Short mmCIF file of C-alpha atoms and ligand atoms in Angstrom, two decimals:
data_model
loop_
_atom_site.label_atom_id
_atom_site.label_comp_id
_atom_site.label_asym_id
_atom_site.label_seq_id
_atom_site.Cartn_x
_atom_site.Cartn_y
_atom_site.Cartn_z
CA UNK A 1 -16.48 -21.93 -32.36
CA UNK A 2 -14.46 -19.83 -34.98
CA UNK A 3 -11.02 -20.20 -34.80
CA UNK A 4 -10.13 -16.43 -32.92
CA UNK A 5 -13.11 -17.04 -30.48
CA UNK A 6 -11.08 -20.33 -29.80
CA UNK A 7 -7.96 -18.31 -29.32
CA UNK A 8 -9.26 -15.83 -27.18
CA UNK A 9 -10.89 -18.46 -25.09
CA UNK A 10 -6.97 -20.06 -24.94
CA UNK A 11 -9.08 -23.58 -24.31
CA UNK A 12 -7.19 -26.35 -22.61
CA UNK A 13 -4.11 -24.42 -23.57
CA UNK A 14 -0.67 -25.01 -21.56
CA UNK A 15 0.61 -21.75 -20.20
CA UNK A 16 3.22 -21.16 -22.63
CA UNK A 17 0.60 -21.54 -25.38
CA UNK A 18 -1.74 -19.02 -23.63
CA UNK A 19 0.82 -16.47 -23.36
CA UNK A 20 1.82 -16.75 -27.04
CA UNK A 21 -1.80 -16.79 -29.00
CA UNK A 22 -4.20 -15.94 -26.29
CA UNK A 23 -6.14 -12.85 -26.50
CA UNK A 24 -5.41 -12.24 -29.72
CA UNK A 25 -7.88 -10.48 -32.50
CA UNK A 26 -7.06 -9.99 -35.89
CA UNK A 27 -7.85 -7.10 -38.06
CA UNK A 28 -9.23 -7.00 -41.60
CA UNK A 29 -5.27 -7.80 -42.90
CA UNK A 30 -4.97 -10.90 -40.97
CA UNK A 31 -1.38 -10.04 -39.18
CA UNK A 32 0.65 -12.60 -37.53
CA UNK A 33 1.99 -10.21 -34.69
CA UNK A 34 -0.60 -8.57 -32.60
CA UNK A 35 -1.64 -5.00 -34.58
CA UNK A 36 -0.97 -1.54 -32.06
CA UNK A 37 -3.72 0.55 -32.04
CA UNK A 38 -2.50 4.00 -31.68
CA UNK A 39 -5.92 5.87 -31.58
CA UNK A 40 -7.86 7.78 -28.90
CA UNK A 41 -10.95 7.43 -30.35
CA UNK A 42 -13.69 5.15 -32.41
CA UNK A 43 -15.77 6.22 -35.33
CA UNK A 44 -19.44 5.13 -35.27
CA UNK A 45 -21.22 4.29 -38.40
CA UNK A 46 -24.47 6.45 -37.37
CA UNK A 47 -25.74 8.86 -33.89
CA UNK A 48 -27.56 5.53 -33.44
CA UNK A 49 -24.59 3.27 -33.17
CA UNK A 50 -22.71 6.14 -31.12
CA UNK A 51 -26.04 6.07 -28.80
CA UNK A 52 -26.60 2.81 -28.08
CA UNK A 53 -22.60 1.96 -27.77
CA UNK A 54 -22.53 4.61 -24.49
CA UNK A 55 -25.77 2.79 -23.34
CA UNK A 56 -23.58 -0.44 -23.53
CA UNK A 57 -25.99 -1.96 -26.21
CA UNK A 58 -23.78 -2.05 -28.82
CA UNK A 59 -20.43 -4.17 -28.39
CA UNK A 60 -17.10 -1.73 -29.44
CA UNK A 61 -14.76 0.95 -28.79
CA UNK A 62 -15.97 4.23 -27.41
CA UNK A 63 -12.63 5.90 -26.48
CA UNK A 64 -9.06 4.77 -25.35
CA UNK A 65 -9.25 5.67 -22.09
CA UNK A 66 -12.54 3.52 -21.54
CA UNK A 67 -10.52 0.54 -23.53
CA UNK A 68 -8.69 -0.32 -26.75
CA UNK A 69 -8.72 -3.19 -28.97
CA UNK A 70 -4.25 -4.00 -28.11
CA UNK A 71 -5.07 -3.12 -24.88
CA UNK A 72 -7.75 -6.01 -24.68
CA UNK A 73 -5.30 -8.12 -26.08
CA UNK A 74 -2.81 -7.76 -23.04
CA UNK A 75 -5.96 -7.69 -20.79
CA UNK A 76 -7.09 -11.14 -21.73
CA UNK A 77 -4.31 -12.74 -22.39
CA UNK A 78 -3.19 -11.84 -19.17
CA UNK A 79 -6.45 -12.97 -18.01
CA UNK A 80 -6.25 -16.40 -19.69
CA UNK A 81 -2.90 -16.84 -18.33
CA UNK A 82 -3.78 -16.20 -14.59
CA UNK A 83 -6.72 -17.94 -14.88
CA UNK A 84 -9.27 -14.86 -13.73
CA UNK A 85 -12.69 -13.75 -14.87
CA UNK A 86 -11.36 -10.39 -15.31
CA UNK A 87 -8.20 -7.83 -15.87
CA UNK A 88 -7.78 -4.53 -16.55
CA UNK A 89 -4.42 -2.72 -17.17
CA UNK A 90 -3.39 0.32 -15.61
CA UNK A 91 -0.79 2.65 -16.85
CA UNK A 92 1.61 1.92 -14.04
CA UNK A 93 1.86 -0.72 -11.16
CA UNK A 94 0.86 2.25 -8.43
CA UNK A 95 -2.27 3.13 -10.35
CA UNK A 96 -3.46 -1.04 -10.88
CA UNK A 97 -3.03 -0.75 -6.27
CA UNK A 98 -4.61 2.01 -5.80
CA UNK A 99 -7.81 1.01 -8.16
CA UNK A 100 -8.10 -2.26 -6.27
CA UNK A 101 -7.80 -0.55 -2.64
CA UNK A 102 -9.60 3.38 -3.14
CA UNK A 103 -12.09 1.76 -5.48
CA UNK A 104 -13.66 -0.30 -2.75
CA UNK A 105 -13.11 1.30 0.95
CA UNK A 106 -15.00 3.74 1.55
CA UNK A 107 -15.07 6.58 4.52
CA UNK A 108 -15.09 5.01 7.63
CA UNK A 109 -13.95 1.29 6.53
CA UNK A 110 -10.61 -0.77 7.65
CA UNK A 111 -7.50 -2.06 5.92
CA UNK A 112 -5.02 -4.40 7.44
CA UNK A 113 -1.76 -4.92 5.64
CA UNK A 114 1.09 -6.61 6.03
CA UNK A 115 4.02 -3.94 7.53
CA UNK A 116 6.59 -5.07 4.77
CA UNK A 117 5.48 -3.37 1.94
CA UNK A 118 6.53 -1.50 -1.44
CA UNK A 119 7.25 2.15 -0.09
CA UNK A 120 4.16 3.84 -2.48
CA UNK A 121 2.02 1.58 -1.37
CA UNK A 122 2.68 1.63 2.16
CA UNK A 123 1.96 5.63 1.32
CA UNK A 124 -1.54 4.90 -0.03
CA UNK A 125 -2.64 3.04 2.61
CA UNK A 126 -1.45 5.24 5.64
CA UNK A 127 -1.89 8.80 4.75
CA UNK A 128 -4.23 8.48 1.65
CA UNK A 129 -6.44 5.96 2.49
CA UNK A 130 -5.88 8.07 6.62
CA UNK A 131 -6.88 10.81 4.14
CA UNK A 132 -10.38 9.74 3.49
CA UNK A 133 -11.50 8.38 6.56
CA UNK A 134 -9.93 4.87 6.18
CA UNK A 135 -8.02 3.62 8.77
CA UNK A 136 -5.37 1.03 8.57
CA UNK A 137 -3.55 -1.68 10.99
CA UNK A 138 -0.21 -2.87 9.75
CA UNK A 139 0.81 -6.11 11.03
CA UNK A 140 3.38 -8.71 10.85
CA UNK A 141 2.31 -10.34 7.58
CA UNK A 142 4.07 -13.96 8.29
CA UNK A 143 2.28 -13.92 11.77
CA UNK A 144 -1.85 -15.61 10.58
CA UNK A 145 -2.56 -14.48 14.34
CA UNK A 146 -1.82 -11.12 14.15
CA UNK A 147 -4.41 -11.18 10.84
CA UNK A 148 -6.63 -12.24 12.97
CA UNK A 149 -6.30 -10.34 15.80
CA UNK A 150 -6.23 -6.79 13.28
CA UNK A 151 -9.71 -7.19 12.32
CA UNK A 152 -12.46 -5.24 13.48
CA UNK A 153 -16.52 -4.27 12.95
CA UNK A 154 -15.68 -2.18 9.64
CA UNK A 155 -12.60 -3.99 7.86
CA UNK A 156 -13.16 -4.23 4.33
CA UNK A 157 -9.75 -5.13 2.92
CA UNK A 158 -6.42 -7.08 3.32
CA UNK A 159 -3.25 -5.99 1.40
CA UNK A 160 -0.16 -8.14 1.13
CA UNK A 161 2.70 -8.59 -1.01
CA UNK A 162 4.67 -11.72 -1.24
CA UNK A 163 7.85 -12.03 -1.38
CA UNK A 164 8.21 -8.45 0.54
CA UNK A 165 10.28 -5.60 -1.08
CA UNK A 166 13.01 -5.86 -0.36
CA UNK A 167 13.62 -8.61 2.59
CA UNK A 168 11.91 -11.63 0.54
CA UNK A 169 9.69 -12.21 3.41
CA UNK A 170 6.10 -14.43 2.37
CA UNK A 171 2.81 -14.38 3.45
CA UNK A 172 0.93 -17.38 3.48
CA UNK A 173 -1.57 -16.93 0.87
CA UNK A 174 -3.94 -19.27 1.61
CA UNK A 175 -3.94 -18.82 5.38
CA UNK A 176 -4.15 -15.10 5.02
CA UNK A 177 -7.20 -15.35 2.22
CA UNK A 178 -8.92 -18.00 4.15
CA UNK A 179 -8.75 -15.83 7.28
CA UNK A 180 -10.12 -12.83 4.88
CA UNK A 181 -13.10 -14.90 3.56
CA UNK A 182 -14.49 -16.39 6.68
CA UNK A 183 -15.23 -12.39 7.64
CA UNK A 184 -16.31 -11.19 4.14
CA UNK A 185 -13.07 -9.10 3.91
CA UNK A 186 -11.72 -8.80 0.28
CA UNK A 187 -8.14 -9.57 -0.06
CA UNK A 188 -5.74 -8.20 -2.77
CA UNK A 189 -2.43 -9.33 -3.09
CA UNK A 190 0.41 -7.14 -5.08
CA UNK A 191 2.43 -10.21 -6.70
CA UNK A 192 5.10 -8.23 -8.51
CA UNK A 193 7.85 -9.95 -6.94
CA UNK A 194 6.76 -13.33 -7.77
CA UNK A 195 5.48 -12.83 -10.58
CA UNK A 196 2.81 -14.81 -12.50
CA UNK A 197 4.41 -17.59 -13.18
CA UNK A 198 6.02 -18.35 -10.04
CA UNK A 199 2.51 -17.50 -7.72
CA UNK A 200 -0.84 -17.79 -8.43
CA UNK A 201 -2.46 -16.24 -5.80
CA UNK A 202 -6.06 -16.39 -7.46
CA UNK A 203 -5.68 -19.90 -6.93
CA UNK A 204 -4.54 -19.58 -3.49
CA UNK A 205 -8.16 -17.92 -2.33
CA UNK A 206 -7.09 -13.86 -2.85
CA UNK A 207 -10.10 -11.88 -4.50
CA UNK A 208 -8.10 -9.36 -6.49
CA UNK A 209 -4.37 -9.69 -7.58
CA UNK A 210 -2.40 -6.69 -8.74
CA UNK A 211 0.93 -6.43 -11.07
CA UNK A 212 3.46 -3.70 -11.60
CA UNK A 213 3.19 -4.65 -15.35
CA UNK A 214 6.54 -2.58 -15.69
CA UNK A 215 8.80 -5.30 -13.62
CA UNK A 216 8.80 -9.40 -14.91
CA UNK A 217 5.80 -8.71 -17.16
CA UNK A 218 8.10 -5.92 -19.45
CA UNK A 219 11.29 -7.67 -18.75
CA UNK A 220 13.33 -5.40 -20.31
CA UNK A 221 12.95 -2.18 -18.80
CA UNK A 222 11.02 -0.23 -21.17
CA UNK A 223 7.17 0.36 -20.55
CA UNK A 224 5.30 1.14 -17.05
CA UNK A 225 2.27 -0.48 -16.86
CA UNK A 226 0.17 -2.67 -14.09
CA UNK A 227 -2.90 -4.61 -14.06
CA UNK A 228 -5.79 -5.82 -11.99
CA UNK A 229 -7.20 -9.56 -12.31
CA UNK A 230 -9.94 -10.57 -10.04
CA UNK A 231 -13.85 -11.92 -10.29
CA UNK A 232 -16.22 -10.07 -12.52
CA UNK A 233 -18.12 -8.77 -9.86
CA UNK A 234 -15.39 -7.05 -8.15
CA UNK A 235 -13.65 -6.16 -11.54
CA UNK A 236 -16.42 -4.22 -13.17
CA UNK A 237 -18.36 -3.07 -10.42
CA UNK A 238 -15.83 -0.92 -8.36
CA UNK A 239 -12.72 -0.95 -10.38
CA UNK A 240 -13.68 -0.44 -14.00
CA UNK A 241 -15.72 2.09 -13.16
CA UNK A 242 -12.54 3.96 -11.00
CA UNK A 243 -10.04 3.31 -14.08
CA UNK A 244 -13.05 5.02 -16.33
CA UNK A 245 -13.85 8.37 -14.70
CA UNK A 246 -10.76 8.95 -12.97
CA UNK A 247 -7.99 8.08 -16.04
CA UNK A 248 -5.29 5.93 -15.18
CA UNK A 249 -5.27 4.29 -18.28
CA UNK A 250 -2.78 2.32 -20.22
CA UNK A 251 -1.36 3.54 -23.29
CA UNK A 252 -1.89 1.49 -26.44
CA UNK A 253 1.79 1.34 -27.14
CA UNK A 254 2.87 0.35 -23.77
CA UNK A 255 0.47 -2.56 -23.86
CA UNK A 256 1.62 -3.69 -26.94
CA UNK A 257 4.96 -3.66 -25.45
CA UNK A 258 3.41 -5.77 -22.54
CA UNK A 259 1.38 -7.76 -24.96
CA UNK A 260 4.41 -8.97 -26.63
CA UNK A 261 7.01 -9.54 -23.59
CA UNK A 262 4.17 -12.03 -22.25
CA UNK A 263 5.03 -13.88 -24.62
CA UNK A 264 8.84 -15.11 -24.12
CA UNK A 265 8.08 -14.21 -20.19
CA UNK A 266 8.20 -17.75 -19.15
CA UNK A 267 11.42 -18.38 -20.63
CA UNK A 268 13.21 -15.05 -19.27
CA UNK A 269 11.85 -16.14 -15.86
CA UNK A 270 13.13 -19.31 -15.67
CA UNK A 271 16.27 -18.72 -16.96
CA UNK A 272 16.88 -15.69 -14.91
CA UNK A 273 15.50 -17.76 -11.59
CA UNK A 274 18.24 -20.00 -12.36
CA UNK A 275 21.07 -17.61 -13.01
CA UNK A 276 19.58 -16.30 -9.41
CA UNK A 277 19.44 -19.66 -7.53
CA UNK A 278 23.61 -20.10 -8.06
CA UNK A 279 23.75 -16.52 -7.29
CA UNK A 280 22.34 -16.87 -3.85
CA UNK A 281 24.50 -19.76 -3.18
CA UNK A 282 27.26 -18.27 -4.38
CA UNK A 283 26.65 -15.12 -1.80
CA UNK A 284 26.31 -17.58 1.01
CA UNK A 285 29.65 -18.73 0.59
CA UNK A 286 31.86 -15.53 0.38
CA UNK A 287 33.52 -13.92 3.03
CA UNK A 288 32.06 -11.12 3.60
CA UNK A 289 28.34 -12.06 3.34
CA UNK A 290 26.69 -12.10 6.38
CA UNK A 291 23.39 -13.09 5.60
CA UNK A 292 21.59 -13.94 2.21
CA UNK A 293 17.79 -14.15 1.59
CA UNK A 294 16.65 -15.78 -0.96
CA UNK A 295 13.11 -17.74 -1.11
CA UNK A 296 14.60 -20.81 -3.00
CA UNK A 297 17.41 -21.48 -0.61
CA UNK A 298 16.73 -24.09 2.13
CA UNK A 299 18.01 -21.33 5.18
CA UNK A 300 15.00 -18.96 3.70
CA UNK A 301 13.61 -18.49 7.06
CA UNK A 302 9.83 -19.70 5.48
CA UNK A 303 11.43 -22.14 3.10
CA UNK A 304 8.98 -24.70 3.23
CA UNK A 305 6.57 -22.03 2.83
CA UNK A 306 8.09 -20.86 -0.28
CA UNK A 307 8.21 -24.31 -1.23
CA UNK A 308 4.20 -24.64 -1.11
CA UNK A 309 3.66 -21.65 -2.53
CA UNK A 310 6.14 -20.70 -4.98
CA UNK A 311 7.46 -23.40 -7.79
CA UNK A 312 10.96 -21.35 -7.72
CA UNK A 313 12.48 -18.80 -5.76
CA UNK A 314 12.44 -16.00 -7.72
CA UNK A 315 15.00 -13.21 -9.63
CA UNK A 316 15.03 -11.29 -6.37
CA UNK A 317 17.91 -12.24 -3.77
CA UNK A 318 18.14 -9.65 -0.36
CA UNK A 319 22.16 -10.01 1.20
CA UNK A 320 23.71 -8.10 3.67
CA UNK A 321 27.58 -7.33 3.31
CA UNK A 322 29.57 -6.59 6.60
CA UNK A 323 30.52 -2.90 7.35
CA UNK A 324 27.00 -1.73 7.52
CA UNK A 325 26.55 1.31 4.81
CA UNK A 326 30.16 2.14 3.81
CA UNK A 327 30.77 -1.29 3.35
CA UNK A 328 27.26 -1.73 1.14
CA UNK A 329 28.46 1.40 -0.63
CA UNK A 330 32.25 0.24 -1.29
CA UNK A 331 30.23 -3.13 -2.51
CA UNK A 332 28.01 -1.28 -5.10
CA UNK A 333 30.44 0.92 -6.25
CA UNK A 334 32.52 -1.58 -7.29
CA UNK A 335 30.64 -3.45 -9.59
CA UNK A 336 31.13 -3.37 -13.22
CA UNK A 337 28.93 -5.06 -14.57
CA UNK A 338 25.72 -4.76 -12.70
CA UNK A 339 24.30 -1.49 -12.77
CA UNK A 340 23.18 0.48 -10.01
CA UNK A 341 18.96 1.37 -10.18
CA UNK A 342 15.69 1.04 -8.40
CA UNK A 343 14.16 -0.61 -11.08
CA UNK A 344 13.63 -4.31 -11.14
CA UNK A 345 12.48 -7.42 -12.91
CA UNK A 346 15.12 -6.36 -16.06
CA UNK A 347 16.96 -8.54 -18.70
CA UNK A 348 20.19 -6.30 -16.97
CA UNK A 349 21.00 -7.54 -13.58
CA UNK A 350 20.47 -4.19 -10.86
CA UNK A 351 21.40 -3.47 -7.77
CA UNK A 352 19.92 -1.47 -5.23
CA UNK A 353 20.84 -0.38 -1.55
CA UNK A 354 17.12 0.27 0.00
CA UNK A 355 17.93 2.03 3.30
CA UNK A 356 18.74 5.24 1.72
CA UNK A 357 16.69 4.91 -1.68
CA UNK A 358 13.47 2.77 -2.08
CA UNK A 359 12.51 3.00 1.61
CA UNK A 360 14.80 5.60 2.54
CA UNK A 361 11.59 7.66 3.89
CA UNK A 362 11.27 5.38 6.47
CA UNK A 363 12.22 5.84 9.86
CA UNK A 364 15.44 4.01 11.14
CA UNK A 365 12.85 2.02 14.06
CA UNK A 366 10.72 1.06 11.09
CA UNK A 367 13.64 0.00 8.61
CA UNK A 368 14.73 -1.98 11.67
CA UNK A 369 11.37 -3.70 12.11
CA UNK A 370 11.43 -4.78 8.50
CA UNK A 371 14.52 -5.84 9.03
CA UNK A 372 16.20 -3.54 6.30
CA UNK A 373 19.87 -3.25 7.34
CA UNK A 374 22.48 -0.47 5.87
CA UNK A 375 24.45 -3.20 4.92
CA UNK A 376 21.60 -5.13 2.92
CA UNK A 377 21.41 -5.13 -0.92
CA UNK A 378 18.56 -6.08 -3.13
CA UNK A 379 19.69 -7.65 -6.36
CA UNK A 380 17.66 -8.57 -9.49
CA UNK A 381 19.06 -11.48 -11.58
CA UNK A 382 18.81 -10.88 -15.13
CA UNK A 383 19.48 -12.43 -17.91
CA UNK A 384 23.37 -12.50 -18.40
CA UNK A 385 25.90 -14.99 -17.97
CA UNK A 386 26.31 -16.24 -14.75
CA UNK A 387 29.71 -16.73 -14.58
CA UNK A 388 29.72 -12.97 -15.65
CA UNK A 389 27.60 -12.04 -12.60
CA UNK A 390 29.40 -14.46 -10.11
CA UNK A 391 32.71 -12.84 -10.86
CA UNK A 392 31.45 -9.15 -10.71
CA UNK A 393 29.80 -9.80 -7.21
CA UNK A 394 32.67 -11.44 -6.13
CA UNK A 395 35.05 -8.62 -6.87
CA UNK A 396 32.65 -6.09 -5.39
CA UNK A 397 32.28 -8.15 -2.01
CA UNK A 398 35.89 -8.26 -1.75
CA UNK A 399 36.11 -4.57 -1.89
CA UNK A 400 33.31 -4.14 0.69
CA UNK A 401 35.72 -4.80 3.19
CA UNK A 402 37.87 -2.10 2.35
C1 LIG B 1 5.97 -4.60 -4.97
C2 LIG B 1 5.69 -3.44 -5.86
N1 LIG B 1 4.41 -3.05 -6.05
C3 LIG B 1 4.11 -2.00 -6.84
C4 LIG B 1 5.09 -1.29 -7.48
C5 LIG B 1 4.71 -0.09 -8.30
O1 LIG B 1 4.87 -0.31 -9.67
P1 LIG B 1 5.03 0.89 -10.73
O2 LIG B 1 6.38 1.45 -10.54
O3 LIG B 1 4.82 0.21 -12.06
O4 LIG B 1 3.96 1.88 -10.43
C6 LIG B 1 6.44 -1.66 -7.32
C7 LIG B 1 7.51 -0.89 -7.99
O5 LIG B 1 8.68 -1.07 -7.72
C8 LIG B 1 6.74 -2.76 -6.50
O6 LIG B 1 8.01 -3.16 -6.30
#
């Protein structure tokens, strides 16, 4: 096997190793980084060539939003990394969900997903999917009865994401999948908040798993981008063909971004989860505080499933400071260091207050049911000190309490 074909295959590589030198093809000038592609289109030596490349008889590029030779590169070593038969980026983290879920159901079908969801994809899946003749059940996602129970005749998918935006709440994976299988459902699981190093929910049983390239897989806030990993089958039969005709596609330069931020992703991860784990524990003990959620504590209401599922809790933490939304507000508005966003999964710690931004369209019944106070605040550990972050929390939950 030549040496790139050896590469690309990333054979009995560790993960670190796949991350750093899989996928990779080299151009004529032999680079060491990965070359960026920044072309829309491919020239073909003769009308022949052109012919039989759009006949798929001829291996090559046709056109960048059919595929690109850096975009391949993220795609399989993304692919080599999670350990699929198949990915294909997206050009955002919404358009890599909605692939794997319109692709598939068609008029008439079923979805069942878990209730605690990312806002825009709780939006695709009751009024777009309600749009076109597919119906949905939400259900507790933590409850493998209620799974169970949701099914009928014409379901066709499950939809989950795990650790739930933004109350860190987990499905069981395996249960949930295993449930899926025995009826011939397909189940796709969004695991931005995980991410791939901390979940591998291929593994696990899911069919299809889904990234918001933009969060832990950028790192540092700069590119939007998702991706869809699953079996060949699924991959190219329904979702290629849905990223083709309909355009979501990646740009070049934003998966070269990607490309490269795989590569030091394990070691922002870790070092972030850390900074996260003493953040969480710090929370706990301030006055203040009244409740902290955080997957790798051991008062995570599923902690043991975390445990089994999860090798590390995470850069998310969910607490809730006392004096409902003024006393959230006073909290966030006194931080200096940590900066106020939406955004997550950055190298800059961020802070968010959901109930009156990320799922601020929800109803105040439904926010309940999630269990999304106006005193709860999401916070994604970055990479800073954490001495730095401990003090500027500190200060701000003094100040919550006005
Ligand atoms: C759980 C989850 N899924 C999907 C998305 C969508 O990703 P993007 O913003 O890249 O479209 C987000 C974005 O915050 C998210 O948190």
């Amino acid at each position: 096997m030549a040496k790139e074909e050896e590469q690309s295959a990333g054979r009995n590589w560790r993960p670190e190793t796949a991350l750093v030198h899989g996928g990779i093809t080299r151009s004529q000038w032999n680079e060491t980084a990965e070359a960026l592609y920044l072309t829309q289109g491919f020239v073909y030596n003769s009308a022949e060539q052109a012919e039989a490349r759009f006949k798929q008889e001829d291996p090559g590029f046709q056109y960048t939003r059919f595929g690109n030779p850096t975009t391949a590169m993220f795609e399989d070593r993304l692919k080599i990394f999670e350990g699929a038969e198949e990915c294909l980026a997206t050009a955002t983290g919404m358009a890599a969900v909605t692939a794997s879920i319109l692709s598939y159901v068609r008029s008439g079908d079923h979805i069942v997903a878990a209730r605690a969801m990312f806002g825009s994809c709780r939006n695709v899946i009751e009024t777009i999917c309600a749009r076109l003749g597919v119906s949905s059940t939400l259900v507790d996602g933590k409850d493998l009865n209620a799974w169970r129970e949701a099914i009928r005749p014409n379901t066709k998918l499950f939809f989950f994401e795990t650790p739930s935006n933004p109350n860190l709440e987990l499905v069981d994976i395996e249960g949930v999948c295993k449930i899926a299988r025995e009826k011939g459902i397909i189940s796709v699981v969004d695991n931005v908040f995980a991410t791939p190093l901390l979940q591998r929910p291929l593994a696990l049983g899911a069919d299809v798993v889904v990234y918001s390239a933009t969060k832990h897989i950028d790192g540092q806030g700069r590119c939007l981008g998702g991706a869809v990993l699953g079996k060949t089958e699924f991959i190219t039969k329904y979702v290629q063909e849905w990223l083709r005709q309909t355009g979501p596609s990646i740009a070049p330069f934003n998966a070269w971004v990607l490309l490269k931020s795989l590569e030091t992703m394990p070691v922002r991860i870790r070092a972030a989860c850390a900074t996260a784990a003493k953040l969480a524990d710090l929370l706990a003990g301030l006055d203040g505080v009244t409740n902290v959620i955080y997957p790798g504590r051991a008062d995570h209401p599923q902690a043991e499933l975390a445990a089994r599922q999860m090798p590390g809790g995470g850069q998310m933490i969910a607490f809730e400071v006392a004096g409902g939304k003024s006393g959230a507000f006073r909290c966030l508005n006194a931080l200096r260091l940590i900066i106020l966003s939406n955004n997550l999964g950055d190298t800059k710690s961020i802070v968010t207050h959901p109930a009156t931004t990320t799922h601020f369209k929800l109803t105040p019944a439904q926010r309940d049911e999630l269990g999304i106070s106006d005193g709860m605040i999401r916070l994604s550990v970055g990479l800073e000190a954490a001495e730095d972050l401990a003090d500027d929390l500190t200060n701000a939950v003094k100040a919550a309490k006005g």
